[in-house]
GROMACS .gro file of C-alpha atoms in nm:
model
  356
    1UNK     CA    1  -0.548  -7.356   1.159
    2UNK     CA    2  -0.525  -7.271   0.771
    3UNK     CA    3  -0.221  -7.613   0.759
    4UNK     CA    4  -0.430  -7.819   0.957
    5UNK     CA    5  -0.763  -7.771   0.690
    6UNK     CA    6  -0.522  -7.865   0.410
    7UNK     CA    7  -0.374  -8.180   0.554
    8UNK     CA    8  -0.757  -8.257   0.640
    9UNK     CA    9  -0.826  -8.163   0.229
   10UNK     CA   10  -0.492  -8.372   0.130
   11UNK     CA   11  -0.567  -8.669   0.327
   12UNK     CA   12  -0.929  -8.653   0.157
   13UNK     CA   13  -0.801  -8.590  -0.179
   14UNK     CA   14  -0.552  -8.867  -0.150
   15UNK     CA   15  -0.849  -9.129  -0.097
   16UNK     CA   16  -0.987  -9.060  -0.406
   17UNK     CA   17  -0.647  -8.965  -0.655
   18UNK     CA   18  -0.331  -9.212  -0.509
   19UNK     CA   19  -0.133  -9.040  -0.799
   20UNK     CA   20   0.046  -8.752  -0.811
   21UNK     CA   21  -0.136  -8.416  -0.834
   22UNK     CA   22  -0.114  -8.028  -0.796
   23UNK     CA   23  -0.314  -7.809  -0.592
   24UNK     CA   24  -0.406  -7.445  -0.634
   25UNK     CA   25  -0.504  -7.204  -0.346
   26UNK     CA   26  -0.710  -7.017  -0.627
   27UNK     CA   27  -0.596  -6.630  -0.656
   28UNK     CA   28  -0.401  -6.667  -0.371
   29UNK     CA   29  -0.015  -6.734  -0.287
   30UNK     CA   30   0.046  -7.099  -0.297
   31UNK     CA   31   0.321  -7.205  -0.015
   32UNK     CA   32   0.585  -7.481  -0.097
   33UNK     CA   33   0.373  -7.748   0.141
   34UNK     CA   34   0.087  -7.567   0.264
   35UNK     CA   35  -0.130  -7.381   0.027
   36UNK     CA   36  -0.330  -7.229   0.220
   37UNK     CA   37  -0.083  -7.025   0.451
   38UNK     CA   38  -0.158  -6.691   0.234
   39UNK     CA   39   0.121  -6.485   0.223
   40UNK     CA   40   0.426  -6.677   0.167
   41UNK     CA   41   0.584  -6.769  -0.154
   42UNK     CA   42   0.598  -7.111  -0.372
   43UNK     CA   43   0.868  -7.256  -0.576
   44UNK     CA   44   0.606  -7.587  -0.493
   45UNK     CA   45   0.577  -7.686  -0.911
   46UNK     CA   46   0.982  -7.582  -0.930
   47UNK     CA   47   1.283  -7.778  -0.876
   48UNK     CA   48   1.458  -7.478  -0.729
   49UNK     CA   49   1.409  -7.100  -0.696
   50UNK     CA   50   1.768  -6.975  -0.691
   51UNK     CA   51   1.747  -6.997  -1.111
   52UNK     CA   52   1.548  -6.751  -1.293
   53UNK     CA   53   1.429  -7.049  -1.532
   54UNK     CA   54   1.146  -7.120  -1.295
   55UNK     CA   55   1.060  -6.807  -1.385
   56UNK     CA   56   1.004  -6.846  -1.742
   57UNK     CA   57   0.729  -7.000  -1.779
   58UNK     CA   58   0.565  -6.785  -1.494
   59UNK     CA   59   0.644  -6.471  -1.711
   60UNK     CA   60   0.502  -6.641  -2.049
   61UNK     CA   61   0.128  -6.728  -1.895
   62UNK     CA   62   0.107  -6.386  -1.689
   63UNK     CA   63   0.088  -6.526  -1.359
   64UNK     CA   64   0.116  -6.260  -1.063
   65UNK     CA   65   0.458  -6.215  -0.869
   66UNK     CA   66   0.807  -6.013  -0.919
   67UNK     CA   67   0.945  -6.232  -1.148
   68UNK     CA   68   1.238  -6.290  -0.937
   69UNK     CA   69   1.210  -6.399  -0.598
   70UNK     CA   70   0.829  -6.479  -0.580
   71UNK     CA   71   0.499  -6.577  -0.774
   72UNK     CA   72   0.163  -6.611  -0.677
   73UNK     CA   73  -0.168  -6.863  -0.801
   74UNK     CA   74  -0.323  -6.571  -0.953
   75UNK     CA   75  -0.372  -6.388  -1.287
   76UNK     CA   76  -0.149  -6.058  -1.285
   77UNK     CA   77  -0.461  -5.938  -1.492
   78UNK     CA   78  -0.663  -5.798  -1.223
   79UNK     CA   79  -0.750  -6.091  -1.047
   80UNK     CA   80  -0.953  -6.221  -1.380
   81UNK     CA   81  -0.946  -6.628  -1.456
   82UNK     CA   82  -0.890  -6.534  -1.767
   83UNK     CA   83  -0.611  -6.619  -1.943
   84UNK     CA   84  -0.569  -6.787  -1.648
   85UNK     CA   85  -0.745  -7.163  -1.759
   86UNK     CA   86  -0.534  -7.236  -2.025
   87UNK     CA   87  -0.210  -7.128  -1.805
   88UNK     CA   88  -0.347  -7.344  -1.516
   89UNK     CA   89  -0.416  -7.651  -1.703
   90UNK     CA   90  -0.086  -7.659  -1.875
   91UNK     CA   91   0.085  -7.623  -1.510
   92UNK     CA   92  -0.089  -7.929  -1.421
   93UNK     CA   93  -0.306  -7.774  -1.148
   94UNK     CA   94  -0.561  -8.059  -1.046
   95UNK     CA   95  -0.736  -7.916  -0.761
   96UNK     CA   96  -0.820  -7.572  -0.667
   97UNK     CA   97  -0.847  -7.504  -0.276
   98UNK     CA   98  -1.121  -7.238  -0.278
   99UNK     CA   99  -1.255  -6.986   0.007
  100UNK     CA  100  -1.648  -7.027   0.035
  101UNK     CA  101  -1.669  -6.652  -0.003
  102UNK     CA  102  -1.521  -6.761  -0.366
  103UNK     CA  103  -1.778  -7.044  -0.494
  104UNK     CA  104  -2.045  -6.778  -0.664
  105UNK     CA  105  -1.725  -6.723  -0.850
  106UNK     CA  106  -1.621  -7.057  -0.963
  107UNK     CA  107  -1.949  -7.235  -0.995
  108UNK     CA  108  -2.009  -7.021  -1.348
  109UNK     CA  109  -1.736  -7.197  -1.494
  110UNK     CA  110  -1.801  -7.534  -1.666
  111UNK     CA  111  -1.454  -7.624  -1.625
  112UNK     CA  112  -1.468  -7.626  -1.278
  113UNK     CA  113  -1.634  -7.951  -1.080
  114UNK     CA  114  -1.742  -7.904  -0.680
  115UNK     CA  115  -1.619  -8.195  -0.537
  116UNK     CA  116  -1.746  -8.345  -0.183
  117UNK     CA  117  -1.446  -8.241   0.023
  118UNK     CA  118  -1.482  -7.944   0.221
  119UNK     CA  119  -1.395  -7.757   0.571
  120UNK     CA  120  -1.496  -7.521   0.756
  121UNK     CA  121  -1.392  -7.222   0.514
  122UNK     CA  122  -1.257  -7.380   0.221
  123UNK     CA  123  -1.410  -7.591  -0.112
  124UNK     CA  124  -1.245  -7.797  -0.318
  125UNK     CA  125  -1.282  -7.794  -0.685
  126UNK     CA  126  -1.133  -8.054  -0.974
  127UNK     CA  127  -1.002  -7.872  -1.287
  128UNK     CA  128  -1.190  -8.115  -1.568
  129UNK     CA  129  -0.956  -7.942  -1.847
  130UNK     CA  130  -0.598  -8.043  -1.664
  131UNK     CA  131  -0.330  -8.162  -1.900
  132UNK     CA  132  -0.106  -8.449  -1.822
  133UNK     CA  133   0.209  -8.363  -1.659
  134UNK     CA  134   0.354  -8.622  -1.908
  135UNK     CA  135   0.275  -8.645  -2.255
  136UNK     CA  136   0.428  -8.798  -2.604
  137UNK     CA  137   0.416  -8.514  -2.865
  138UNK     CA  138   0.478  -8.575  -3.254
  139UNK     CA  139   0.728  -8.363  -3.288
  140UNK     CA  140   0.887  -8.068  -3.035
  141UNK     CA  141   0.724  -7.767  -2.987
  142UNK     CA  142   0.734  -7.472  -3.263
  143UNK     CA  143   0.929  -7.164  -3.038
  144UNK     CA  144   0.848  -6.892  -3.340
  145UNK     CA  145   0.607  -6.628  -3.375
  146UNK     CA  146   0.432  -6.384  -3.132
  147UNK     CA  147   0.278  -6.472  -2.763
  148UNK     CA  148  -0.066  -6.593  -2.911
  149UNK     CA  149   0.137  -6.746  -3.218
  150UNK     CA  150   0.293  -6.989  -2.944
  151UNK     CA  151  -0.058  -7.036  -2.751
  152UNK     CA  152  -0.126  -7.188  -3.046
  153UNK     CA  153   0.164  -7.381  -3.074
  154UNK     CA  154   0.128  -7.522  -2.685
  155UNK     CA  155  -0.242  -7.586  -2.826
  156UNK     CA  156  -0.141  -7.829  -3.107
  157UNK     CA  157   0.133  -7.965  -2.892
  158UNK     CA  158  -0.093  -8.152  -2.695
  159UNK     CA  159  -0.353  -8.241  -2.970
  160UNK     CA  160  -0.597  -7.966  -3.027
  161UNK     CA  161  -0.720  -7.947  -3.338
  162UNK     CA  162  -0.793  -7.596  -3.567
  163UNK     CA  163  -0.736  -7.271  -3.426
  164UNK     CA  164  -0.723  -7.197  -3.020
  165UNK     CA  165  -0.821  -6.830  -3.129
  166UNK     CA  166  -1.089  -6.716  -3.320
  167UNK     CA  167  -1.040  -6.386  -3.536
  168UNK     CA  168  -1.170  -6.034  -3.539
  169UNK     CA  169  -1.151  -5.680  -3.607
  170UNK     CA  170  -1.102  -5.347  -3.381
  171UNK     CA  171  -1.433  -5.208  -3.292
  172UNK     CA  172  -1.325  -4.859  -3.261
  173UNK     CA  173  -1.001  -4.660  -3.315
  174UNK     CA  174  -0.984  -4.288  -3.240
  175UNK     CA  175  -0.659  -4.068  -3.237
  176UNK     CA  176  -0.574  -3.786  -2.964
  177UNK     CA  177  -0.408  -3.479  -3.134
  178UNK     CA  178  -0.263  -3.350  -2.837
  179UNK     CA  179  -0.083  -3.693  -2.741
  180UNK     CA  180  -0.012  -3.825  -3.049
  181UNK     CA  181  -0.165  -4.156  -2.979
  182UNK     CA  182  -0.420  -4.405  -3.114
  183UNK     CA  183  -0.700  -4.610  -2.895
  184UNK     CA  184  -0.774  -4.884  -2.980
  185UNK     CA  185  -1.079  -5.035  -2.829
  186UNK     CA  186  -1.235  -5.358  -2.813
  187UNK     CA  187  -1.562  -5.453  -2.651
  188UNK     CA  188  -1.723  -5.853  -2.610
  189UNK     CA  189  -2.020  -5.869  -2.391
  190UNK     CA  190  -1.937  -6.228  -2.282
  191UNK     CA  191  -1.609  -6.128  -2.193
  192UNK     CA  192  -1.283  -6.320  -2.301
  193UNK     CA  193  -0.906  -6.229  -2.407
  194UNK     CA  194  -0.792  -6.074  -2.664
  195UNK     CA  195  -0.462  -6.060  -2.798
  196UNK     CA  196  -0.389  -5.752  -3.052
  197UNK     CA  197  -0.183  -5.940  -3.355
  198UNK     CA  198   0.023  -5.643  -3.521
  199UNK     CA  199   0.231  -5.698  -3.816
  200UNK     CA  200   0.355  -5.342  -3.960
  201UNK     CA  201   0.641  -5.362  -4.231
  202UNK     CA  202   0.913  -5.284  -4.141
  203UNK     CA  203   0.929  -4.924  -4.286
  204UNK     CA  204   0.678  -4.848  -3.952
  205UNK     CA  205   0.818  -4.765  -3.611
  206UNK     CA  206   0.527  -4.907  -3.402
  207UNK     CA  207   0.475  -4.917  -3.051
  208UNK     CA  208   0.216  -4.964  -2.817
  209UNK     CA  209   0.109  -4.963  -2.468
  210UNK     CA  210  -0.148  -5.006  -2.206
  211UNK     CA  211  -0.104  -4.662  -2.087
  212UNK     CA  212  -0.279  -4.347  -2.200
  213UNK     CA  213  -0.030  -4.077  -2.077
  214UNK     CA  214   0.201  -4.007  -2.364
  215UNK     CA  215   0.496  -3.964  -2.092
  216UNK     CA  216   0.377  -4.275  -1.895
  217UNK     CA  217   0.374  -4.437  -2.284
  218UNK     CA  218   0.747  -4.406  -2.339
  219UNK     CA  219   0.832  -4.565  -2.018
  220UNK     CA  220   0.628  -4.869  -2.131
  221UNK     CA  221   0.599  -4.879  -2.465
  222UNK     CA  222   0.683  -5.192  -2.631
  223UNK     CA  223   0.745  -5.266  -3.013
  224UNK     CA  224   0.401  -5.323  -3.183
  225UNK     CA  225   0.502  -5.601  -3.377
  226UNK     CA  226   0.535  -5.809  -3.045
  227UNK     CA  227   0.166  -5.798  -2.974
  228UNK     CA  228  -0.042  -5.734  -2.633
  229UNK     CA  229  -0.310  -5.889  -2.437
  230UNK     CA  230  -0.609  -5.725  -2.297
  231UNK     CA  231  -0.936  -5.870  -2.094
  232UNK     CA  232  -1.218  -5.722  -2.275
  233UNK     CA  233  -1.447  -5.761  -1.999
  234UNK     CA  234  -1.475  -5.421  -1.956
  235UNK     CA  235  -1.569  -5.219  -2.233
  236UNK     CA  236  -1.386  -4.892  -2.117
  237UNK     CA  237  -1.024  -5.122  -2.183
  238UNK     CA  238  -0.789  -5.039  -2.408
  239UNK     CA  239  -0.467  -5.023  -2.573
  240UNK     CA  240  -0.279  -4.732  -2.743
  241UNK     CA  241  -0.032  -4.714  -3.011
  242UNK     CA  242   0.223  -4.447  -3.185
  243UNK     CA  243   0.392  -4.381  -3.439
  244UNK     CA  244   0.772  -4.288  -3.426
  245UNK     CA  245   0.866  -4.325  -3.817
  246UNK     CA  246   0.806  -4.108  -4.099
  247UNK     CA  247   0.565  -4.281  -4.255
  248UNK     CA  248   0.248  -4.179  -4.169
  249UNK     CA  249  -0.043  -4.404  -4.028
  250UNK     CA  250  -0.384  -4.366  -4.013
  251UNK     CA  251  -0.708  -4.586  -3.903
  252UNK     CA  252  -0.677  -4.745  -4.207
  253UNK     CA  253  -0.353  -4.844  -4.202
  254UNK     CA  254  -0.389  -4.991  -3.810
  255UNK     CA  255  -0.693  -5.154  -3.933
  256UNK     CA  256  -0.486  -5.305  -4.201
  257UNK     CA  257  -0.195  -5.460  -4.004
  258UNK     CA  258  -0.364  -5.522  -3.669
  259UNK     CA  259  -0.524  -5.816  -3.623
  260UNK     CA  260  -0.777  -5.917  -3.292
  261UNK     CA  261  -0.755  -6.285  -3.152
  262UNK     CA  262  -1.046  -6.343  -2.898
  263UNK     CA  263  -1.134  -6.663  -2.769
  264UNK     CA  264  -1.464  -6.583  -2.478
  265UNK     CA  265  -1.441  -6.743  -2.117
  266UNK     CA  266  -1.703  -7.005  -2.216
  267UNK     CA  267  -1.535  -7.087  -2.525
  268UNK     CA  268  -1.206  -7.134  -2.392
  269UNK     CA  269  -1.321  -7.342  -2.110
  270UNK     CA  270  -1.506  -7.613  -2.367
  271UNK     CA  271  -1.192  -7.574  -2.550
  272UNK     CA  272  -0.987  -7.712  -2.262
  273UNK     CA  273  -1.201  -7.943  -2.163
  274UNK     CA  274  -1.203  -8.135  -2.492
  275UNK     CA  275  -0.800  -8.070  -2.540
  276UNK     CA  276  -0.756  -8.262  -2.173
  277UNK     CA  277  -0.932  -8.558  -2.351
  278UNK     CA  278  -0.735  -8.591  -2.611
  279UNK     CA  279  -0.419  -8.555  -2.439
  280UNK     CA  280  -0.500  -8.775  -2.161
  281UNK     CA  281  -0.456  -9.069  -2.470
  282UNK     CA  282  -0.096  -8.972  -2.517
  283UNK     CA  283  -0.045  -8.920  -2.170
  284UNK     CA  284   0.295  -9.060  -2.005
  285UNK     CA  285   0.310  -9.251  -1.683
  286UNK     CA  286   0.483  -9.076  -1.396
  287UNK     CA  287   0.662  -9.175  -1.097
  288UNK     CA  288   0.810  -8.964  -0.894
  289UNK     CA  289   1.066  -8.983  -0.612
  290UNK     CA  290   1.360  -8.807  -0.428
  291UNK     CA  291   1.564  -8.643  -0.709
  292UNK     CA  292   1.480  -8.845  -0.980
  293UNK     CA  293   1.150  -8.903  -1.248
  294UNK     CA  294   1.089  -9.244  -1.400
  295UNK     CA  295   0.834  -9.254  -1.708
  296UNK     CA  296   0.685  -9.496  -1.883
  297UNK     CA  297   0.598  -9.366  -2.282
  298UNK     CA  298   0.537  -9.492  -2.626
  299UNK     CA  299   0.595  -9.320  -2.918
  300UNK     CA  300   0.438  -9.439  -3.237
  301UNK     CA  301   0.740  -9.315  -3.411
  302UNK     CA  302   1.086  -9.178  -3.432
  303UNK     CA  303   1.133  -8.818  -3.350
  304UNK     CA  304   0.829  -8.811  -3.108
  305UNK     CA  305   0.930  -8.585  -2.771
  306UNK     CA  306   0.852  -8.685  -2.421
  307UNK     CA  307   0.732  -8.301  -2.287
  308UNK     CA  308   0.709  -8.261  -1.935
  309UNK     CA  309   0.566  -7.947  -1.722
  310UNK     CA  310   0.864  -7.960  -1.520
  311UNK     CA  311   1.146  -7.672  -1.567
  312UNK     CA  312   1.473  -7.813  -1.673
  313UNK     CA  313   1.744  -7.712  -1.487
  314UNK     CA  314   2.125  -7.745  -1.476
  315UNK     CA  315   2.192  -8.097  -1.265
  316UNK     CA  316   1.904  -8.254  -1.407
  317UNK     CA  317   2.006  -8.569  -1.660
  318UNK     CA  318   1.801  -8.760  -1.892
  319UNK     CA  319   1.818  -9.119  -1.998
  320UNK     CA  320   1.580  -9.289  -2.241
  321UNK     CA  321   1.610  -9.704  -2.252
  322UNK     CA  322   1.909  -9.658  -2.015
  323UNK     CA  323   2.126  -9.415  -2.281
  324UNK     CA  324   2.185  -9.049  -2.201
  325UNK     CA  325   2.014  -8.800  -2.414
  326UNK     CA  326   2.011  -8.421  -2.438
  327UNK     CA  327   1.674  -8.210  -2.341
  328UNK     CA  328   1.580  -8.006  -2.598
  329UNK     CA  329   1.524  -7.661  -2.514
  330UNK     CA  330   1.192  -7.430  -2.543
  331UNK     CA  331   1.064  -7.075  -2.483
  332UNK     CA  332   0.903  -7.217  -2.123
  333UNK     CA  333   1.237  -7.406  -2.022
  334UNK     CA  334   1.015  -7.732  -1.953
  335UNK     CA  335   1.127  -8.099  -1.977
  336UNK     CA  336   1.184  -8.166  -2.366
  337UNK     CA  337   1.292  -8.541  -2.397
  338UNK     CA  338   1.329  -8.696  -2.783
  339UNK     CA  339   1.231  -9.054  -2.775
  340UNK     CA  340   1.273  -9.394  -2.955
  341UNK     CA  341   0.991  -9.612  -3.187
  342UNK     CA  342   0.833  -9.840  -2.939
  343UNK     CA  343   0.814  -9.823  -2.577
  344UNK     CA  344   1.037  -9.645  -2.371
  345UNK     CA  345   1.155  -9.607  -2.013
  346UNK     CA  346   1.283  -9.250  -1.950
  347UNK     CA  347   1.500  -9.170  -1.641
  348UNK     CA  348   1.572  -8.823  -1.530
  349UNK     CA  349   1.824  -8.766  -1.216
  350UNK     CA  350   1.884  -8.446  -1.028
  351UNK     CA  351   2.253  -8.300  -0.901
  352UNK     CA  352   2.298  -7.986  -0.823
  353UNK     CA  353   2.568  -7.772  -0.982
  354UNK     CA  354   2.605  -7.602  -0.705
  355UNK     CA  355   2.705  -7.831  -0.461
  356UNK     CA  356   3.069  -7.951  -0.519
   0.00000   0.00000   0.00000
């Protein structure tokens, strides 16, 4: 019943969009040709999933799943959209398939547009803030710095202009005696993400953790200086952090060399919204067939990059103006092609390495 509603939604959605688009079954599993058969796994948006790459980008934007053999639509942050927007619009997801049980939910969010296509139990929705699958970049994209620090850097990459986070402070920080660890608290009445920015010299043995129990800590403790995210939509959330060196810390001193980045669910979603439109004018033209992508781009310049939310693989091969070139590699393992001054025609072929 459930494949039969989404070729009814496909055949609709191909009436009004004859290019080529991606579908979410929103929080849900998405299959590999049927997204609304809950349950199964998707390697749909991957070339293959016997190579961890098409996990990498998975593991980067916090989407739910083992990070091995499976991955689902939703946030791995308790079901919240958020981070979930910017993650989903970078992946190229057009549509969202949505229960009706599910609409209160996505009708608050201006990103979000109710379309006319609809079945029994299901709603579709267009994502206003997608980015091209396809897009000519000034330069590649900068791999340094912590998780937000390369938010940032995705943000630029496809035009947006100032800061993708705004910056604040800790709202309270308390210390336990008996554990030996520091809360650190947060609280935003509108809700958002936050993303604790730590940079302790390297004298201080940080670490931190979203677990309380000091035991449960050292099982999951990561190194400070690598950052964490939190939803701050509810108040009681928190991280905690310890000190293992002999220098001694205080509230101060956290205060001092931890920094808050918080961008709010409305914020983000204008955000997106007005990045789509800007990227949209550097988009590339995509054509897609049996083992091989054909765009059309034009870079304005030398040294401009074709970037592509498709995972490179081994077997795949590009060619710009009929000469081979090599991808360039980046933290998500997508598509990285550099490109000529003028217009170009860039080929990419498929053969596997594992068939001899």
């Amino acid at each position: 019943t459930r494949y039969r509603q989404f070729e009814t939604i496909k055949t609709q959605l191909d009436k009004i969009d004859n290019g080529d688009y991606r579908v979410k079954d929103y929080q849900k599993y998405i299959s590999n040709n049927a997204p609304l058969t809950i349950g199964t796994n998707s390697f749909s948006i991957f070339s293959s999933n016997v190579d961890e790459r098409n996990f990498t980008a998975t593991r980067f934007f916090g989407y739910f799943g083992n990070n091995n053999t499976s991955v689902s639509s939703a946030s791995a942050s308790a079901n919240y959209p958020q981070p979930m927007i910017f993650a989903d619009c970078i992946m190229g997801y057009k549509y969202y398939v949505v229960s009706n049980s599910k609409v209160k939910d996505l009708d608050k969010f201006p990103y979000l547009s109710k379309l006319d296509i609809k079945t029994n139990y299901y709603v579709v929705y267009k994502n206003l803030a997608v980015l091209p699958n396809a897009i000519v970049t000034a330069s590649p994209i900068d791999e340094s710095g912590t998780w937000a620090q390369k938010y940032e850097a995705l943000y630029k990459l496809y035009g947006g202009s100032g800061d993708y986070f705004e910056e604040d402070t800790l709202d309270k920080v308390t210390f336990d005696q008996n554990s030996g660890l520091y809360k650190l608290q947060i609280f935003k009445n509108d809700g958002g993400w936050v993303f604790l920015e730590c940079n302790f010299p390297e004298e201080y043995d940080v670490y931190i953790s979203n677990r309380a129990d000091s035991k449960v800590f050292d099982e999951y403790k990561a190194k400070a200086n690598d950052g964490i995210n939190i939803v701050s939509h509810n108040p009681s959330t928190a991280v905690f952090l310890k000190n293992y060196s002999n220098v001694e810390i205080d509230v101060t001193t956290i205060n001092k060399y931890v920094k808050v980045k918080y961008l709010s669910d409305m914020n983000v979603a204008h955000k997106m919204i007005t990045l789509s439109e800007t990227a949209e004018k550097n988009a590339g033209k995509l054509k897609l067939s049996a083992g091989r992508f054909e765009i059309k781009a034009n870079a304005k310049t030398s040294g401009e990059y074709l970037f592509l939310n498709y995972v490179a693989l081994d077997g795949h091969q590009a060619y710009v103006n009929g000469k081979k070139v090599q991808m360039k590699k980046n933290f998500l393992n997508f598509m990285e092609i550099p490109l000529e001054e003028g217009e170009n025609t860039v080929v990419i072929t498929y053969k596997s390495p594992y068939v001899k």
